[in-house]
Coordinates of C-alpha atoms and ligand atoms in Angstrom, one line a residue:
X1 CA 25.5 -20.3 -7.1
X2 CA 24.6 -23.6 -5.6
X3 CA 21.3 -25.3 -5.7
X4 CA 18.5 -24.6 -3.3
X5 CA 19.6 -21.2 -1.8
X6 CA 16.8 -20.0 0.2
X7 CA 15.7 -17.0 2.5
X8 CA 12.6 -15.9 4.2
X9 CA 11.5 -12.2 4.6
X10 CA 8.6 -10.5 6.3
X11 CA 7.0 -7.2 5.2
X12 CA 4.1 -5.2 6.7
X13 CA 1.2 -3.8 4.7
X14 CA 0.9 0.0 4.6
X15 CA -1.8 2.6 4.4
X16 CA -1.3 5.7 2.2
X17 CA -2.0 9.2 3.6
X18 CA -1.2 10.8 0.3
X19 CA -2.3 8.3 -2.4
X20 CA -0.6 6.7 -5.4
X21 CA -3.1 6.7 -8.3
X22 CA -2.1 6.5 -11.9
X23 CA 1.4 6.0 -13.5
X24 CA 3.6 8.0 -15.8
X25 CA 4.8 4.6 -17.0
X26 CA 2.6 1.6 -16.4
X27 CA 5.3 -1.0 -17.2
X28 CA 7.9 0.4 -14.9
X29 CA 5.3 1.5 -12.3
X30 CA 6.6 5.0 -12.3
X31 CA 3.9 6.8 -10.4
X32 CA 2.2 10.0 -11.6
X33 CA 2.7 11.5 -8.1
X34 CA 4.8 11.0 -5.0
X35 CA 2.9 9.3 -2.0
X36 CA 3.3 9.0 1.7
X37 CA 2.3 6.1 3.9
X38 CA 2.6 4.3 7.3
X39 CA 3.5 0.6 7.6
X40 CA 0.9 -1.4 9.5
X41 CA 2.5 -3.4 12.3
X42 CA 1.3 -7.0 12.6
X43 CA -0.5 -7.1 9.2
X44 CA 2.2 -8.8 7.3
X45 CA 3.3 -11.3 4.6
X46 CA 6.1 -13.8 5.2
X47 CA 7.7 -15.2 2.1
X48 CA 10.4 -17.8 1.5
X49 CA 12.2 -17.9 -1.8
X50 CA 14.4 -20.7 -2.9
X51 CA 16.5 -20.3 -6.0
X52 CA 17.2 -23.7 -7.5
X53 CA 19.0 -24.5 -10.8
X54 CA 17.3 -27.9 -10.8
X55 CA 13.7 -26.4 -11.0
X56 CA 12.2 -26.3 -14.5
X57 CA 9.9 -23.4 -13.7
X58 CA 8.9 -21.0 -11.1
X59 CA 6.2 -21.9 -8.6
X60 CA 4.0 -20.1 -6.1
X61 CA 2.2 -21.3 -3.0
X62 CA 0.0 -18.7 -1.4
X63 CA -1.6 -19.3 1.9
X64 CA -1.1 -23.0 1.5
X65 CA -2.6 -23.2 -2.0
X66 CA -0.5 -23.8 -5.2
X67 CA -1.3 -20.9 -7.7
X68 CA -1.1 -21.3 -11.4
X69 CA -3.0 -18.4 -13.0
X70 CA -2.6 -14.7 -13.1
X71 CA -1.0 -14.6 -9.5
X72 CA 1.8 -17.0 -10.6
X73 CA 2.3 -15.0 -13.8
X74 CA 2.7 -11.7 -11.9
X75 CA 5.2 -13.3 -9.5
X76 CA 7.1 -14.9 -12.4
X77 CA 7.3 -11.5 -14.1
X78 CA 8.7 -10.0 -10.9
X79 CA 11.2 -12.9 -10.6
X80 CA 12.3 -12.1 -14.2
X81 CA 13.1 -8.4 -13.1
X82 CA 15.1 -9.7 -10.1
X83 CA 16.9 -12.3 -12.2
X84 CA 17.8 -9.6 -14.8
X85 CA 19.1 -7.3 -12.0
X86 CA 21.2 -10.1 -10.3
X87 CA 22.3 -11.9 -13.4
X88 CA 20.6 -15.2 -12.3
X89 CA 19.0 -17.9 -14.5
X90 CA 17.7 -20.4 -12.0
X91 CA 14.0 -20.7 -11.3
X92 CA 12.5 -20.1 -7.9
X93 CA 10.0 -21.6 -5.6
X94 CA 8.0 -19.0 -3.6
X95 CA 6.0 -19.9 -0.6
X96 CA 4.0 -17.0 0.8
X97 CA 1.6 -16.5 3.7
X98 CA -0.4 -13.4 4.8
X99 CA -1.4 -13.3 8.4
X100 CA -4.6 -11.4 7.4
X101 CA -7.3 -12.8 5.3
X102 CA -7.1 -12.0 1.5
X103 CA -9.9 -9.8 0.5
X104 CA -10.3 -8.4 4.1
X105 CA -9.8 -5.0 2.5
X106 CA -6.2 -4.8 3.5
X107 CA -4.1 -4.7 0.3
X108 CA -1.8 -7.6 0.1
X109 CA 0.2 -6.6 -3.0
X110 CA 2.5 -4.2 -1.0
X111 CA 3.4 -6.6 1.7
X112 CA 3.6 -9.5 -0.7
X113 CA 6.0 -7.8 -3.3
X114 CA 8.0 -6.2 -0.6
X115 CA 8.6 -9.6 1.1
X116 CA 9.2 -11.3 -2.2
X117 CA 11.8 -8.9 -3.3
X118 CA 13.7 -8.9 0.0
X119 CA 13.5 -12.7 0.2
X120 CA 14.6 -13.2 -3.4
X121 CA 17.6 -10.8 -3.2
X122 CA 18.7 -12.3 0.2
X123 CA 18.3 -15.9 -1.1
X124 CA 20.7 -15.0 -4.0
X125 CA 23.2 -13.8 -1.5
X126 CA 23.2 -10.3 -3.1
X127 CA 23.6 -7.1 -1.0
X128 CA 21.6 -4.4 -2.3
X129 CA 20.9 -1.0 -0.7
X130 CA 17.5 -0.3 0.9
X131 CA 16.9 2.3 -1.8
X132 CA 17.5 -0.2 -4.6
X133 CA 15.3 -2.8 -2.9
X134 CA 12.5 -0.2 -2.9
X135 CA 12.9 0.4 -6.7
X136 CA 12.9 -3.3 -7.3
X137 CA 9.9 -4.0 -5.1
X138 CA 8.1 -1.1 -7.1
X139 CA 8.3 -3.1 -10.3
X140 CA 6.1 -5.8 -8.7
X141 CA 3.5 -3.4 -7.1
X142 CA 3.9 0.3 -6.7
X143 CA 2.8 0.5 -3.1
X144 CA 5.3 -2.3 -2.3
X145 CA 8.1 0.1 -2.5
X146 CA 6.6 1.8 0.7
X147 CA 6.7 -1.5 2.6
X148 CA 10.4 -1.9 2.5
X149 CA 11.6 1.1 4.6
X150 CA 10.5 1.6 8.3
X151 CA 7.6 3.5 9.8
X152 CA 6.4 6.5 7.9
X153 CA 7.5 6.5 4.2
X154 CA 7.7 8.7 1.2
X155 CA 7.9 7.1 -2.3
X156 CA 9.3 9.6 -4.8
X157 CA 7.8 10.0 -8.2
X158 CA 10.4 10.3 -11.0
X159 CA 10.9 9.7 -14.7
X160 CA 13.8 7.0 -14.3
X161 CA 13.6 3.7 -12.7
X162 CA 16.4 4.3 -10.4
X163 CA 15.1 7.6 -9.2
X164 CA 11.6 6.5 -8.1
X165 CA 12.5 5.0 -4.7
X166 CA 11.0 5.1 -1.1
X167 CA 12.6 6.3 2.0
X168 CA 11.6 6.5 5.6
X169 CA 10.9 10.1 6.9
X170 CA 10.1 9.0 10.5
X171 CA 10.5 5.7 12.4
X172 CA 7.4 3.8 13.8
X173 CA 7.9 5.4 17.3
X174 CA 7.7 9.0 15.9
X175 CA 3.9 9.2 16.5
X176 CA 1.6 6.7 18.1
X177 CA -1.1 6.7 15.5
X178 CA -3.4 3.7 15.0
X179 CA -5.1 2.6 11.8
X180 CA -8.5 1.2 12.9
X181 CA -9.9 -0.6 9.9
X182 CA -13.6 -0.9 9.6
X183 CA -14.1 -4.0 7.4
X184 CA -17.5 -3.6 5.6
X185 CA -17.0 -6.1 2.8
X186 CA -15.0 -9.3 2.2
X187 CA -15.8 -9.2 -1.4
X188 CA -13.0 -9.1 -3.9
X189 CA -13.0 -5.8 -5.7
X190 CA -14.1 -6.0 -9.4
X191 CA -11.5 -3.6 -10.8
X192 CA -8.1 -4.0 -9.1
X193 CA -5.6 -1.3 -8.6
X194 CA -3.4 -2.2 -11.6
X195 CA -6.4 -1.8 -14.0
X196 CA -7.5 1.4 -12.1
X197 CA -4.0 3.0 -12.4
X198 CA -4.1 2.6 -16.3
X199 CA -7.5 4.4 -16.4
X200 CA -6.7 7.3 -14.0
X201 CA -5.9 9.6 -16.9
X202 CA -9.4 9.3 -18.4
X203 CA -10.7 11.5 -15.6
X204 CA -10.5 15.2 -16.2
X205 CA -9.7 15.6 -12.5
X206 CA -6.6 13.5 -12.5
X207 CA -4.3 16.2 -14.0
X208 CA -5.3 18.6 -11.3
X209 CA -5.0 15.9 -8.5
X210 CA -1.4 15.2 -9.7
X211 CA -0.5 18.8 -10.1
X212 CA -1.2 19.7 -6.5
X213 CA 0.0 16.5 -5.0
X214 CA 3.4 17.9 -4.1
X215 CA 1.8 20.6 -2.1
X216 CA -0.4 18.1 -0.3
X217 CA 2.5 15.8 0.4
X218 CA 4.5 18.7 1.9
X219 CA 1.5 19.7 4.1
X220 CA 1.0 16.1 5.2
X221 CA 4.7 15.6 5.9
X222 CA 4.9 18.7 8.0
X223 CA 1.8 17.8 10.0
X224 CA 3.2 14.4 10.6
X225 CA 6.6 15.6 11.7
X226 CA 5.0 18.2 14.0
X227 CA 2.4 15.7 15.2
X228 CA -0.3 18.2 14.4
X229 CA -3.4 15.9 14.2
X230 CA -6.0 18.5 13.0
X231 CA -3.8 19.6 10.0
X232 CA -3.0 15.9 9.4
X233 CA -6.6 14.9 9.4
X234 CA -7.8 17.6 7.0
X235 CA -5.1 16.8 4.4
X236 CA -5.5 13.0 4.6
X237 CA -9.3 13.1 4.0
X238 CA -8.9 15.6 1.3
X239 CA -6.3 13.5 -0.5
X240 CA -8.5 10.4 -0.1
X241 CA -11.6 12.3 -1.4
X242 CA -9.6 13.6 -4.4
X243 CA -8.3 10.1 -5.4
X244 CA -12.0 8.8 -5.2
X245 CA -13.2 11.9 -7.2
X246 CA -10.8 10.7 -10.0
X247 CA -11.9 7.1 -9.7
X248 CA -15.7 8.0 -9.9
X249 CA -15.0 10.3 -13.0
X250 CA -12.8 7.8 -14.9
X251 CA -14.0 6.0 -17.9
X252 CA -15.4 3.4 -17.0
X253 CA -16.2 5.0 -13.7
X254 CA -14.9 3.2 -10.5
X255 CA -17.0 3.4 -7.4
X256 CA -15.3 1.7 -4.6
X257 CA -17.4 3.0 -1.7
X258 CA -20.4 1.3 -0.4
X259 CA -23.3 3.1 1.4
X260 CA -21.9 2.1 4.7
X261 CA -18.4 3.6 3.8
X262 CA -20.1 6.9 3.3
X263 CA -21.9 6.5 6.7
X264 CA -18.6 5.9 8.4
X265 CA -16.9 8.8 6.7
X266 CA -19.8 11.1 7.8
X267 CA -19.6 9.8 11.4
X268 CA -15.8 10.2 11.5
X269 CA -16.0 13.8 10.6
X270 CA -18.7 14.4 13.2
X271 CA -16.6 12.6 15.8
X272 CA -13.7 14.8 15.0
X273 CA -15.8 17.9 15.2
X274 CA -16.7 16.8 18.7
X275 CA -13.1 16.4 19.7
X276 CA -12.1 12.8 19.0
X277 CA -8.8 12.8 17.0
X278 CA -9.8 10.6 14.1
X279 CA -9.9 10.9 10.3
X280 CA -10.6 8.5 7.4
X281 CA -8.9 7.3 4.3
X282 CA -10.1 4.7 1.8
X283 CA -8.0 2.7 -0.8
X284 CA -9.5 0.9 -3.9
X285 CA -12.2 -0.7 -1.8
X286 CA -15.0 -0.1 0.6
X287 CA -13.3 -0.6 3.9
X288 CA -12.6 2.5 5.9
X289 CA -9.2 3.1 7.5
X290 CA -9.9 5.3 10.4
X291 CA -6.6 6.9 11.5
X292 CA -6.6 8.1 15.1
X293 CA -4.2 8.6 18.0
X294 CA -3.5 5.7 20.3
X295 CA -5.3 7.5 23.2
X296 CA -8.5 7.5 21.0
X297 CA -8.2 4.1 19.6
X298 CA -10.4 2.2 22.1
X299 CA -13.2 4.7 21.6
X300 CA -13.0 4.6 17.9
X301 CA -13.0 0.8 17.9
X302 CA -16.1 0.7 20.1
X303 CA -18.0 3.3 18.0
X304 CA -17.2 1.5 14.7
X305 CA -18.2 -1.8 16.3
X306 CA -21.6 -0.3 17.2
X307 CA -22.3 0.7 13.6
X308 CA -24.5 -1.6 11.5
X309 CA -22.9 -2.8 8.4
X310 CA -19.4 -3.0 10.0
X311 CA -18.4 -6.7 10.0
X312 CA -15.1 -6.5 11.7
X313 CA -12.8 -4.0 13.2
X314 CA -9.0 -4.5 13.1
X315 CA -6.2 -2.2 14.5
X316 CA -2.6 -1.7 13.6
X317 CA 0.1 0.6 15.0
X318 CA 3.0 2.0 12.9
X319 CA 5.2 -0.9 11.7
X320 CA 8.9 -1.4 11.0
X321 CA 10.7 -2.3 7.7
X322 CA 10.8 -5.4 5.7
X323 CA 13.3 -7.8 7.4
X324 CA 15.1 -11.1 6.4
X325 CA 14.1 -13.7 9.0
X326 CA 16.6 -16.4 8.1
Ligands
LIG1 C1 -5.5 3.0 -3.9 O1 0.2 -0.5 -5.4 O2 -1.9 -1.9 -5.3 O3 -4.0 1.7 -2.5 O4 1.2 -1.1 -8.6 O5 -0.8 -2.1 -9.6 O6 0.1 -3.2 -7.6 P1 -0.1 -1.8 -8.3 O7 -1.1 -1.0 -7.4 P2 -1.1 -0.8 -5.9 O8 -2.0 0.6 -5.8 C2 -2.3 1.1 -4.6 C3 -3.5 2.1 -4.8 C4 -4.1 2.6 -3.5 C5 -3.4 3.9 -3.0 C6 -2.0 3.8 -2.3 O9 -1.8 2.7 -1.7 O10 -1.2 4.7 -2.4

């Protein structure tokens, strides 16, 4: 291939309704259980990859800043996997921007590694199936597999690399849900997801959580396809609570909630009991993702903004797939 082949891709963040927590193989990021998520429209990463035989090493510029430490190393390892798959030996320059602030409680690894994978493959001029793009993205960050396909997505757990892929189960127009994110902290989490996954098995609860995950996923998928909000809300909250029960009982214990996170969860359940279609889910951080119908979104936003301890409220609708921009 010639020098300086470049491509730009954009991928949305996603929020999991059935969570990924713990791997059966940490190196290959083969998850302990299948998960289900919704892409978040408008919360995205745009990444340009340039393969250039003249470069002596890979480089990463993130939100305008040249990175040299652990972030570059993780990207470099992912580029190694892509080089291996495509039979390349050139180095790459990677320039990436998130349109949401890092540390605003919106996981950036999913959109980042999805955009990186799609841009790197396109820049090499290779044509891979969406399914294979999801497996490649998974090697960089598990949840990135779910940011490649469109809308509502299931990522399948499996024992082999090629079998653990993600696929869309419904497009973004299937159900006009909104993720209203209550930002309660901008602090960077002390224990990131990657470290958390490796300690999930130290909780006695993880085996049970994993054992019943297929049943929860089936229930969640059915509620989603039927647009049955009450059934959906119950399973989404239960799955989030189960993951946090595992986190809190791992060794060392991981407490991602803050007191205000618990306040919001309590209020959300009350609001739903009073007829407002909203439920909560939390990832590896204290910010609360309040999932509601589009009709309820203004009310949910107003109520969250009125709560003390809520620094900021952001809203996102179901998003499309990762796309090549140029
Ligand atoms: C709690 O995909 O961020 O958000 O594979 O190590 O990058 P790595 O982990 P990551 O884990 C996401 C965990 C979660 C739940 C979820 O999104 O399913």
